[in-house]
mmCIF file of C-alpha atoms and ligand atoms in Angstrom:
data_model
loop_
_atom_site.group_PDB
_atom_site.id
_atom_site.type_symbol
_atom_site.label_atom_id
_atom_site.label_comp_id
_atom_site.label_asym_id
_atom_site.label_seq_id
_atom_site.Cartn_x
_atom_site.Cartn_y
_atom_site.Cartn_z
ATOM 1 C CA UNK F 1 80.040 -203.060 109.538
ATOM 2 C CA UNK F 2 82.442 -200.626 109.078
ATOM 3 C CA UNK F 3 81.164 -198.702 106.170
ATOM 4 C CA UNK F 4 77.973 -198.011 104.091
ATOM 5 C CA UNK F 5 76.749 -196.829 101.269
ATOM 6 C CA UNK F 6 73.388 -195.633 101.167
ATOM 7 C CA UNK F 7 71.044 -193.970 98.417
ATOM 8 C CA UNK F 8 69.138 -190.892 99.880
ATOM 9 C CA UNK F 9 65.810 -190.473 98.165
ATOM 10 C CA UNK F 10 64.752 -186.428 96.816
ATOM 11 C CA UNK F 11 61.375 -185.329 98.632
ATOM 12 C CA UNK F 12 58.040 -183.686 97.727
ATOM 13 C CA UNK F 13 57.079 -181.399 100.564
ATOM 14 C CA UNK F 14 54.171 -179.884 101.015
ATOM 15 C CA UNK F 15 51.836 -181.892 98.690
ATOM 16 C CA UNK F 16 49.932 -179.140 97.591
ATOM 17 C CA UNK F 17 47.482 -178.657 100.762
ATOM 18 C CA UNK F 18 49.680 -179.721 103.443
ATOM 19 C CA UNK F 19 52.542 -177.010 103.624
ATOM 20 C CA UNK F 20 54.891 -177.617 106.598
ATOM 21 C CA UNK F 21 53.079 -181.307 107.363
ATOM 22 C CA UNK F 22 52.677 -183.297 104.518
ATOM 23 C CA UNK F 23 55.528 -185.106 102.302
ATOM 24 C CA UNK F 24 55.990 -187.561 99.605
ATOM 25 C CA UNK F 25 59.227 -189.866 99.116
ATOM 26 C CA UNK F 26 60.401 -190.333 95.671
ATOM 27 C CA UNK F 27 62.310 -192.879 93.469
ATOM 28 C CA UNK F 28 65.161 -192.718 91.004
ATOM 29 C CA UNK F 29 65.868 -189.418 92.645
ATOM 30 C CA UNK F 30 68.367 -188.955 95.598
ATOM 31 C CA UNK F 31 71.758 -188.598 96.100
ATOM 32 C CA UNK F 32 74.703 -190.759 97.107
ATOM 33 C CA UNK F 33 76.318 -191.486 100.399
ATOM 34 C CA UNK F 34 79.390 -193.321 101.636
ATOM 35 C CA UNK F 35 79.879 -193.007 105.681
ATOM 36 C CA UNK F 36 82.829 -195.199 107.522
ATOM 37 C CA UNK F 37 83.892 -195.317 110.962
ATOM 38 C CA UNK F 38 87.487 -193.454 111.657
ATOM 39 C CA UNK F 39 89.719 -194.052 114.384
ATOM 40 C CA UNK F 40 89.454 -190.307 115.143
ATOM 41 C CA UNK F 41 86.788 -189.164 117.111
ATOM 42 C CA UNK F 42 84.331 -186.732 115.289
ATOM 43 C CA UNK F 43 82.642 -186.122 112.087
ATOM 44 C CA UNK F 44 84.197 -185.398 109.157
ATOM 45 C CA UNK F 45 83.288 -184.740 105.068
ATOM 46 C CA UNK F 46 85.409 -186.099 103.074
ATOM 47 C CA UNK F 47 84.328 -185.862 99.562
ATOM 48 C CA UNK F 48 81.598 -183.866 98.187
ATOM 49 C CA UNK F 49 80.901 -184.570 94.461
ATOM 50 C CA UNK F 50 77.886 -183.134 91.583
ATOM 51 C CA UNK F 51 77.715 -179.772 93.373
ATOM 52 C CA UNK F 52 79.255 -177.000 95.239
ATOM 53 C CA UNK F 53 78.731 -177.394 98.576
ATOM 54 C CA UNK F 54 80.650 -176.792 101.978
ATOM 55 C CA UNK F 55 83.205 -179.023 103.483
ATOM 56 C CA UNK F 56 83.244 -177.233 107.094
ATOM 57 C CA UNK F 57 80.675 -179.225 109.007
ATOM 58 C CA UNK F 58 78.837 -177.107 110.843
ATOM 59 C CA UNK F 59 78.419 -175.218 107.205
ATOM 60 C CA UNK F 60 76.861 -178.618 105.996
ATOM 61 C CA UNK F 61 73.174 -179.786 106.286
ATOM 62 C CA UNK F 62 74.771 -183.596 106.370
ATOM 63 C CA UNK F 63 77.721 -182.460 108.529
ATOM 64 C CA UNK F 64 74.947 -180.788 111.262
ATOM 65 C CA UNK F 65 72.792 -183.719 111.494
ATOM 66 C CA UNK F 66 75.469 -185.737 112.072
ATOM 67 C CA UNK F 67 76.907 -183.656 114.681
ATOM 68 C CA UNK F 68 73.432 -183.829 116.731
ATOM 69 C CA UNK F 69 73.295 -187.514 116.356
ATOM 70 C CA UNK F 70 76.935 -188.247 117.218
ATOM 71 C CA UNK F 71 76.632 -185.946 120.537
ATOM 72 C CA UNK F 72 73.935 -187.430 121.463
ATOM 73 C CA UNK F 73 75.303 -191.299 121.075
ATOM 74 C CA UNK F 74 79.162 -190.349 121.813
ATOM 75 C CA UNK F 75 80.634 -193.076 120.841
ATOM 76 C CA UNK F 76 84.691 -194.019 121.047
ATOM 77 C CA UNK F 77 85.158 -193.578 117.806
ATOM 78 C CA UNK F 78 84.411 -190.929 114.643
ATOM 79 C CA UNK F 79 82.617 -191.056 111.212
ATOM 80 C CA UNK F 80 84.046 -189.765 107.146
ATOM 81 C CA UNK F 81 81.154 -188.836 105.357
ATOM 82 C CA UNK F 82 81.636 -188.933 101.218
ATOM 83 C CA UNK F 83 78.180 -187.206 99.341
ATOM 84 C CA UNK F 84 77.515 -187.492 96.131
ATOM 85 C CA UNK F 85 75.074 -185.337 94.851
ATOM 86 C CA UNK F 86 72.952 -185.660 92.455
ATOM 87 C CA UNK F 87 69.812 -183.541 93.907
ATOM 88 C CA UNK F 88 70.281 -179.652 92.861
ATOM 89 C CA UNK F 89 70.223 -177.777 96.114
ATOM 90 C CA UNK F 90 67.295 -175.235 96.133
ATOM 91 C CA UNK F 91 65.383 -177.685 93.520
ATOM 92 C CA UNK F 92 62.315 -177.733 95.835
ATOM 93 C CA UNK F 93 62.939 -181.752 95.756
ATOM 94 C CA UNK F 94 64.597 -182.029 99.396
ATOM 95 C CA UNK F 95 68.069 -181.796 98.536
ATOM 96 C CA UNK F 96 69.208 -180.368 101.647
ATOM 97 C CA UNK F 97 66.843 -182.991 103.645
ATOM 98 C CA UNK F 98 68.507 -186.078 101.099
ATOM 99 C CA UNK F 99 71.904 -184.488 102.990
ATOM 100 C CA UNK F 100 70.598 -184.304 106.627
ATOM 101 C CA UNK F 101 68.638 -187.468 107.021
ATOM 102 C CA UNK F 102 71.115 -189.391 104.820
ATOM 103 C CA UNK F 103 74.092 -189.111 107.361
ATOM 104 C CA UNK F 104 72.064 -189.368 110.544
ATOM 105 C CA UNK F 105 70.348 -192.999 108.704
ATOM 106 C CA UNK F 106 74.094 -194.104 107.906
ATOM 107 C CA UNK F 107 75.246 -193.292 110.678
ATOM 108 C CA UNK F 108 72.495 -195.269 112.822
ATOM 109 C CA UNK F 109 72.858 -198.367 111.015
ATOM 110 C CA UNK F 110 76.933 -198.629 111.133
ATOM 111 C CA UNK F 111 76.173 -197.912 115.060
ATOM 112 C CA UNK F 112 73.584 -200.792 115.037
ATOM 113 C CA UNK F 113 70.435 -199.191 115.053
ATOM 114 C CA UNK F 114 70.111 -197.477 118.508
ATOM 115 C CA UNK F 115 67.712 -194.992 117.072
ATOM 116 C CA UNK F 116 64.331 -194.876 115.518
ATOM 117 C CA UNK F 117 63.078 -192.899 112.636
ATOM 118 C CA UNK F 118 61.364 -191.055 114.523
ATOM 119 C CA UNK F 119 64.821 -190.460 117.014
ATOM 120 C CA UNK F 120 66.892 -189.920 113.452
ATOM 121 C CA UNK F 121 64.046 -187.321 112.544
ATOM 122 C CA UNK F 122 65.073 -185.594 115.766
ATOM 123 C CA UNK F 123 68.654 -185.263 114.628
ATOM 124 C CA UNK F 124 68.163 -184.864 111.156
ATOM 125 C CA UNK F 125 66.021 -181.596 111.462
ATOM 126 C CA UNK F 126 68.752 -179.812 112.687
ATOM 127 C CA UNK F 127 70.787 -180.162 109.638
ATOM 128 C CA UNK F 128 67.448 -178.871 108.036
ATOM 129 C CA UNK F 129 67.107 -175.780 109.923
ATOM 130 C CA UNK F 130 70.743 -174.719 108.537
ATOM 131 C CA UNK F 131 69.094 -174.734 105.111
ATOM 132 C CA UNK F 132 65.996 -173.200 105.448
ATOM 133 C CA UNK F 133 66.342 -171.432 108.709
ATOM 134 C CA UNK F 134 63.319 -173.432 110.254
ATOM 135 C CA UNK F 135 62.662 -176.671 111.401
ATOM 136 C CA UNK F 136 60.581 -178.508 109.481
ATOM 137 C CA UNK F 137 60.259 -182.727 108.843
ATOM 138 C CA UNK F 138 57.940 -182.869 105.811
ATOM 139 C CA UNK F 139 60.953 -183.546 103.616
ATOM 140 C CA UNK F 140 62.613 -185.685 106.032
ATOM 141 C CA UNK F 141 60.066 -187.534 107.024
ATOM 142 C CA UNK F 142 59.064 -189.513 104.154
ATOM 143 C CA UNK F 143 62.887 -189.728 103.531
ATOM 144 C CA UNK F 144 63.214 -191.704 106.279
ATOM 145 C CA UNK F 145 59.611 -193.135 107.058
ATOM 146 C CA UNK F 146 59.077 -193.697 102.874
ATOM 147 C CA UNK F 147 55.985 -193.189 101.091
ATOM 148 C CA UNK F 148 53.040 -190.789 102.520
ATOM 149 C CA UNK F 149 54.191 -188.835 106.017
ATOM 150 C CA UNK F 150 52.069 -186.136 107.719
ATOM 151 C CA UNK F 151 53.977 -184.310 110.462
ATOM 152 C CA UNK F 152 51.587 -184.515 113.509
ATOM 153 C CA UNK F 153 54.188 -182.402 115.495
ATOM 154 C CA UNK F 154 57.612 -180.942 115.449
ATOM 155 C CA UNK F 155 58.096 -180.443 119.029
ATOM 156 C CA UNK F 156 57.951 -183.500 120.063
ATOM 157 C CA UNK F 157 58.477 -184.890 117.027
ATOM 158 C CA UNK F 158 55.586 -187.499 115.808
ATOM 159 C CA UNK F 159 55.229 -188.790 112.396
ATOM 160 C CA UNK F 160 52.144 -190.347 111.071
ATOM 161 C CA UNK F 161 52.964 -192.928 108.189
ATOM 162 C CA UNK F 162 49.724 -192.849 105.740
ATOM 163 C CA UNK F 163 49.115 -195.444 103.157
ATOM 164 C CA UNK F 164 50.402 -194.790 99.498
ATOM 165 C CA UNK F 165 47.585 -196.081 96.656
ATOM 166 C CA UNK F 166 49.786 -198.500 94.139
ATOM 167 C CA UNK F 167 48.592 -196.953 91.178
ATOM 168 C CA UNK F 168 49.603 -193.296 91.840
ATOM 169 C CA UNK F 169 52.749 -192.028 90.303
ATOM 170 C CA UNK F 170 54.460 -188.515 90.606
ATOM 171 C CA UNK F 171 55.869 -186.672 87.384
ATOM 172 C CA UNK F 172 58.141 -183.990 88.517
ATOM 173 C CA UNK F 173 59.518 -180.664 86.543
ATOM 174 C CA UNK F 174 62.510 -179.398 87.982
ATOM 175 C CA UNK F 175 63.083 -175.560 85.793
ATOM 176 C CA UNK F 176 66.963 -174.831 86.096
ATOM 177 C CA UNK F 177 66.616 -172.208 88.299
ATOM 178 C CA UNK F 178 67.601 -171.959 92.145
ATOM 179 C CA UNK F 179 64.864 -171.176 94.862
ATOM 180 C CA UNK F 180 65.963 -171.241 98.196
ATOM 181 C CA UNK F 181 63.595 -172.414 100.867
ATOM 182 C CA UNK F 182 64.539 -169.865 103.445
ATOM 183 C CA UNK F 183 63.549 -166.701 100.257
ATOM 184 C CA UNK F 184 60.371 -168.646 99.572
ATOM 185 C CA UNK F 185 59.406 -168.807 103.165
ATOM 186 C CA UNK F 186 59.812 -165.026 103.690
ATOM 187 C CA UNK F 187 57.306 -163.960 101.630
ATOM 188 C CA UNK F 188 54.582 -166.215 102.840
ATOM 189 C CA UNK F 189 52.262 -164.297 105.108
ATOM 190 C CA UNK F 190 51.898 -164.095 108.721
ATOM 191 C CA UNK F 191 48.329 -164.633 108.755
ATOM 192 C CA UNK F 192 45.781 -166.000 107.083
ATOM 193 C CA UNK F 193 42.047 -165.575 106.372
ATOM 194 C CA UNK F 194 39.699 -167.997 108.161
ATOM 195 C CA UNK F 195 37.955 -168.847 105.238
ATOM 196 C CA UNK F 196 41.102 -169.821 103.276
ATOM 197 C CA UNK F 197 42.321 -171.571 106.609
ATOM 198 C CA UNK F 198 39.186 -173.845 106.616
ATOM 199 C CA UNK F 199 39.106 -174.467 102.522
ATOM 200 C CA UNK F 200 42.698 -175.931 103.203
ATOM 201 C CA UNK F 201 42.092 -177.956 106.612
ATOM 202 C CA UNK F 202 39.418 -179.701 104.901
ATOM 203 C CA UNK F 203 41.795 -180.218 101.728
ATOM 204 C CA UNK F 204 44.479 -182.268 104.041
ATOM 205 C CA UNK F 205 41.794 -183.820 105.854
ATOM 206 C CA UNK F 206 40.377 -184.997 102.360
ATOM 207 C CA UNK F 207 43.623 -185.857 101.030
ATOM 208 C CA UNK F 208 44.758 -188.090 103.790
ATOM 209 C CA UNK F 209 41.152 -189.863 104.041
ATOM 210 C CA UNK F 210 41.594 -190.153 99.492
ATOM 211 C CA UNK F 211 45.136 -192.136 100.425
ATOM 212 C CA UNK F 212 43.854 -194.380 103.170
ATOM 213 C CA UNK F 213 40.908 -195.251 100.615
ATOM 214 C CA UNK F 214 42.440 -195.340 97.570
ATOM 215 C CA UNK F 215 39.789 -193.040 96.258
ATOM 216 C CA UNK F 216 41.799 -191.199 93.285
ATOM 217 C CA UNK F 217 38.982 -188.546 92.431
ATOM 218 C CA UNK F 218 39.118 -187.509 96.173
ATOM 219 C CA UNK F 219 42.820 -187.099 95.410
ATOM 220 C CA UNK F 220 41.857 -184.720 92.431
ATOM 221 C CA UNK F 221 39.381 -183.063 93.846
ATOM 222 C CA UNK F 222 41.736 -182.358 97.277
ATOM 223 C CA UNK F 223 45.112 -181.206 95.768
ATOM 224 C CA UNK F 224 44.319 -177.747 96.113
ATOM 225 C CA UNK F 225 46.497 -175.014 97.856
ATOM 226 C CA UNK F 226 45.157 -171.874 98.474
ATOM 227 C CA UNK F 227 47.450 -170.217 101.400
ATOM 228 C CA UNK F 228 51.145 -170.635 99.822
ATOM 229 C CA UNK F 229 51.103 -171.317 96.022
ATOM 230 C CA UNK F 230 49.294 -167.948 95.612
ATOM 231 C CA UNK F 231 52.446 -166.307 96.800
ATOM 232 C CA UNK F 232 54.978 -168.784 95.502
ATOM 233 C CA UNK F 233 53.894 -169.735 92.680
ATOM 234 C CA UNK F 234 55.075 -166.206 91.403
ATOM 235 C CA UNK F 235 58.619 -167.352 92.008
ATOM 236 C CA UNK F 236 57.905 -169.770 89.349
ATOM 237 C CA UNK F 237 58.181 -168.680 85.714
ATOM 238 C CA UNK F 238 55.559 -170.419 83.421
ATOM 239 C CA UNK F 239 53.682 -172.022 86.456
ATOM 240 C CA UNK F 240 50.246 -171.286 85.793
ATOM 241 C CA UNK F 241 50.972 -173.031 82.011
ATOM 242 C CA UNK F 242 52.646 -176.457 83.212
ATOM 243 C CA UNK F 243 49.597 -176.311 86.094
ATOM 244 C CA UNK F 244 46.846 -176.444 83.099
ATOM 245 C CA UNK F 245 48.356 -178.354 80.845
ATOM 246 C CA UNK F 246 49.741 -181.040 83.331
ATOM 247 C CA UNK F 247 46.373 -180.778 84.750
ATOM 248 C CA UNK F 248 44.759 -182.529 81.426
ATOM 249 C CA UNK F 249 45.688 -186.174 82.293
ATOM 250 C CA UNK F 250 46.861 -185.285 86.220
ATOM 251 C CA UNK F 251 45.234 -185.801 89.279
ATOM 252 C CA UNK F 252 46.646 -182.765 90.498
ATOM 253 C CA UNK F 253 49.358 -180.507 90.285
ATOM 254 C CA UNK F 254 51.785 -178.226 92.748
ATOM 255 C CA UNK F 255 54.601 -176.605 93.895
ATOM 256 C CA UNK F 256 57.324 -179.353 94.881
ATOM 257 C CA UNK F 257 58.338 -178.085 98.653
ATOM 258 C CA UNK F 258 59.349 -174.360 97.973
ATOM 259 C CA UNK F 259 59.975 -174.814 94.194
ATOM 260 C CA UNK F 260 60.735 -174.515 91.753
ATOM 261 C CA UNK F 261 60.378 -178.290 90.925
ATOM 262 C CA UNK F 262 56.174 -178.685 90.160
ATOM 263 C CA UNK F 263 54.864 -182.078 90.550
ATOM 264 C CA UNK F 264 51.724 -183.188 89.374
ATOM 265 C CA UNK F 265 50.259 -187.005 90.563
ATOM 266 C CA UNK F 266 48.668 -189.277 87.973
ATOM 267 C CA UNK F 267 46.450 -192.618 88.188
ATOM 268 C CA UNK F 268 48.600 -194.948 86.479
ATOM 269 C CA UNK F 269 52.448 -194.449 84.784
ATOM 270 C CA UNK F 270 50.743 -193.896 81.330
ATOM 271 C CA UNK F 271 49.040 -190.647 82.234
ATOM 272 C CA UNK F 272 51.939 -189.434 84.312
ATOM 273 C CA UNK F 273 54.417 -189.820 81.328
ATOM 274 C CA UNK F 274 51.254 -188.036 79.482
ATOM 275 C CA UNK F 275 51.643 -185.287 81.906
ATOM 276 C CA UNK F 276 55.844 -185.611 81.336
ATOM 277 C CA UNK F 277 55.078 -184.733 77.758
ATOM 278 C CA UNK F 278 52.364 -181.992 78.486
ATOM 279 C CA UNK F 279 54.772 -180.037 80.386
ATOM 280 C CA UNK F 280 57.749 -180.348 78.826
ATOM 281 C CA UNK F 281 55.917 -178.622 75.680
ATOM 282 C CA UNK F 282 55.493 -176.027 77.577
ATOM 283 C CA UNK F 283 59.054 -175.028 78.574
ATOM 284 C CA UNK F 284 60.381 -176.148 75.658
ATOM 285 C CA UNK F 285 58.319 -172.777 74.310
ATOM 286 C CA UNK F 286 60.709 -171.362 76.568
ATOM 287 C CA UNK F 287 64.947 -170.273 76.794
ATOM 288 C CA UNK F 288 64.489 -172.160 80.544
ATOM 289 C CA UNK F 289 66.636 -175.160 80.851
ATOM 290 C CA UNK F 290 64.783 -177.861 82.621
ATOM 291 C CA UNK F 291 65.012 -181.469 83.762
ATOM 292 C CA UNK F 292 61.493 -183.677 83.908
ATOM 293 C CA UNK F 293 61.222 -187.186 85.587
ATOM 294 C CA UNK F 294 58.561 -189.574 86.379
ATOM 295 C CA UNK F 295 58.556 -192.192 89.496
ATOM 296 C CA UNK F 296 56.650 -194.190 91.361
ATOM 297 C CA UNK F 297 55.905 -193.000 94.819
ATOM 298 C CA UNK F 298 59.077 -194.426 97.189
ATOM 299 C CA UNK F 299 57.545 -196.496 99.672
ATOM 300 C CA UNK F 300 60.743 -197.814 101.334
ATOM 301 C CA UNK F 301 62.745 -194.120 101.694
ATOM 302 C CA UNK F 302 66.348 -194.494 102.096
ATOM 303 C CA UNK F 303 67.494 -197.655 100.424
ATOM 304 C CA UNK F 304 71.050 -199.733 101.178
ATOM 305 C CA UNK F 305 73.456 -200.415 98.297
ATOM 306 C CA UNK F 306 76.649 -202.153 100.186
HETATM 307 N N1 ATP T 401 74.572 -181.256 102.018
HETATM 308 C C1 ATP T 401 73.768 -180.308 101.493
HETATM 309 N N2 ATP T 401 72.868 -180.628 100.532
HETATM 310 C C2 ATP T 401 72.057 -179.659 99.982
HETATM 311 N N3 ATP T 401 72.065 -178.353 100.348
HETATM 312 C C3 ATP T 401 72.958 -178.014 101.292
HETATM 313 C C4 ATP T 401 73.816 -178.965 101.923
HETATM 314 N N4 ATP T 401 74.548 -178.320 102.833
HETATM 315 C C5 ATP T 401 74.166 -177.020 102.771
HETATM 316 N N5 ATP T 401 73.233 -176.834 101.847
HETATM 317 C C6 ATP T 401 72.579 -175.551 101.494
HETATM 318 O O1 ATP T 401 71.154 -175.658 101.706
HETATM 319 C C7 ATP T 401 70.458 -174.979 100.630
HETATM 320 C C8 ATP T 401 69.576 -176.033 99.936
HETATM 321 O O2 ATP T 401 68.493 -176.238 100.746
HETATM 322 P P1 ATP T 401 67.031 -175.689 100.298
HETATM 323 O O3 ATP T 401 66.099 -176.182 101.322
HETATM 324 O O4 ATP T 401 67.096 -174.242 100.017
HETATM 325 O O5 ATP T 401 66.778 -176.402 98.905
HETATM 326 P P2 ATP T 401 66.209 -177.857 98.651
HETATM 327 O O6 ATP T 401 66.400 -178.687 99.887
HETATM 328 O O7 ATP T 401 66.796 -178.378 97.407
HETATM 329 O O8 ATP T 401 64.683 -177.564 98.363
HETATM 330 P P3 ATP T 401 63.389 -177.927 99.199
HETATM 331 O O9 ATP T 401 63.841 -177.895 100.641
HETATM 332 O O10 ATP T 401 62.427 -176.847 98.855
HETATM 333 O O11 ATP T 401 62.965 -179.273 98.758
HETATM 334 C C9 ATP T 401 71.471 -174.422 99.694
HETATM 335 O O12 ATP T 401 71.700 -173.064 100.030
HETATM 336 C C10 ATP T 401 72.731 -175.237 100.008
HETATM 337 O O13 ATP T 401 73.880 -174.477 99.793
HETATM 338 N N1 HSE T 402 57.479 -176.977 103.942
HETATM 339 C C1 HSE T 402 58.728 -176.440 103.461
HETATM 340 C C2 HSE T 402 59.348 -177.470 102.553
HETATM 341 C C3 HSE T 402 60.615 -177.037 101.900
HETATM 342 O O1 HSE T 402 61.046 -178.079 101.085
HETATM 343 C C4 HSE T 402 58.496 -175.149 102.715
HETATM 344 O O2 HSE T 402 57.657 -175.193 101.832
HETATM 345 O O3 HSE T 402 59.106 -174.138 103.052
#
């Protein structure tokens, strides 16, 4: 195989409780990629098309990731990387992690699979870290992995796949306006209290044990986040309004990554397009463009279409 063309899934980070370590994968929503093998040695981007966004690689979240993988399997030959993007960057639904872990998965299969997801989350975290100035999995995780992913560790890296309950869908409010991960982690604190710090370990803990179950009232009664959508949710215009009124026929509602997407997780597609409706009533109060989707939770993550 000399060339592929992949779709790269968007991301919920974070999932309320779990900032840094938790992640959902999503359907209907990625971006495009076409990667081929070139007679020249090295990786280059070729196309870029749906938003403005560097050509030089080392400037490139996709170009980056690449460039770690292809050092580290140096083969005799180079890759052309085409991206077609359809994720907004600074949505807060993993664009720049659709970019990073979409090249390094191409890439791996046109080589013939040397690495594992776990390897290609390696590689792809570097193209993260040009983004958002950190390194952080929990949107390319389940990007890669599919479905639930907890991020036991970055260093090593170890990702722990957790099971996603069939009836549990995501609706998703992405406000026109740009947040960009690295802004929205500088104002999180340093510190926190150990009260707070204890409220959300036993969130994640009850969150995780809610999926594994299938217990959707745990779910409910765990989505709670009370270290970083305090400070972010400020960022956010009309959050507090889509979080109550979602909140009527949702299991629970939050801050998509570092916004300013929201997402909100329903039992069952009818109250998640309940929830669609909810929300979009409330912006559409407002002059703030804004895009709404619901999907099913992406258990497979990236996905091959030739
Ligand atoms: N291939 C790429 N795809 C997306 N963003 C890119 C890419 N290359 C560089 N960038 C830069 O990375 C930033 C987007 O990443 P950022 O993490 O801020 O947003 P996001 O990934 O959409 O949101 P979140 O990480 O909260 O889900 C933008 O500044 C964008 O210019
Ligand atoms: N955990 C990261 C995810 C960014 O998508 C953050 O919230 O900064």
């Amino acid at each position: 195989m000399n060339e592929i063309k992949i779709f790269s899934p968007a991301t919920v980070a974070n999932v309320s409780c779990g900032f840094d370590v938790l992640g959902f994968c999503l359907d209907t929503i990625g971006d495009e990629m076409i990667i081929r093998k070139t007679d020249k040695k090295g990786i280059y981007i070729s196309k870029i098309e749906g938003h403005d966004l560097p050509f030089e690689v080392e400037k490139n979240v996709a170009g980056v990731s690449a460039l770690a993988l292809y050092e580290d399997a140096q083969p005799n030959f180079g890759f052309e990387i085409e991206i077609y993007k359809k994720i907004k960057p600074g949505s807060g639904v993993g664009s720049s992690s659709a970019s990073a872990a979409g090249s390094v998965f191409a890439i791996n299969e046109l080589l013939g699979k040397p690495y594992n997801k776990t390897q290609l989350t390696y590689f792809a975290m570097k193209g993260e870290a040009l983004a958002s100035g950190s390194e952080h999995a929990d949107n390319i995780a389940p990007a890669l992995f599919g479905g639930f992913t907890l991020v036991k560790s970055v260093t090593p890296i170890e990702v722990l796949q957790i099971p996603t309950p069939s009836n549990l869908y995501v609706t998703v409010i992405h406000p026109q306006i740009e947040i960009k991960t690295s802004e929205a982690r500088a104002i999180l604190p340093k510190e926190v209290e150990l009260k707070k710090a204890i409220t959300q370990w036993a969130n994640v803990g009850s969150l995780v044990h809610a999926l594994h179950t299938n217990d959707y009232q745990l779910i409910k009664r765990s989505l709670e986040d009370v270290i970083v959508e305090p400070h972010r949710s400020k960022l956010i215009p009309f959050f507090n309004d889509v979080k109550l009124a979602a909140n009527t026929y949702a299991l629970g509602t939050g801050i998509s990554g570092s916004g300013p997407s929201i997402f909100a997780l329903s039992e069952g597609i009818e109250n998640a397009k309940k929830v669609e409706q909810a929300i979009r009533n409330v912006y559409s109060k407002t002059d703030i463009a804004f895009e709404t989707y619901v999907s099913k939770i992406n258990v497979q993550g990236m996905k091959i279409l030739s």
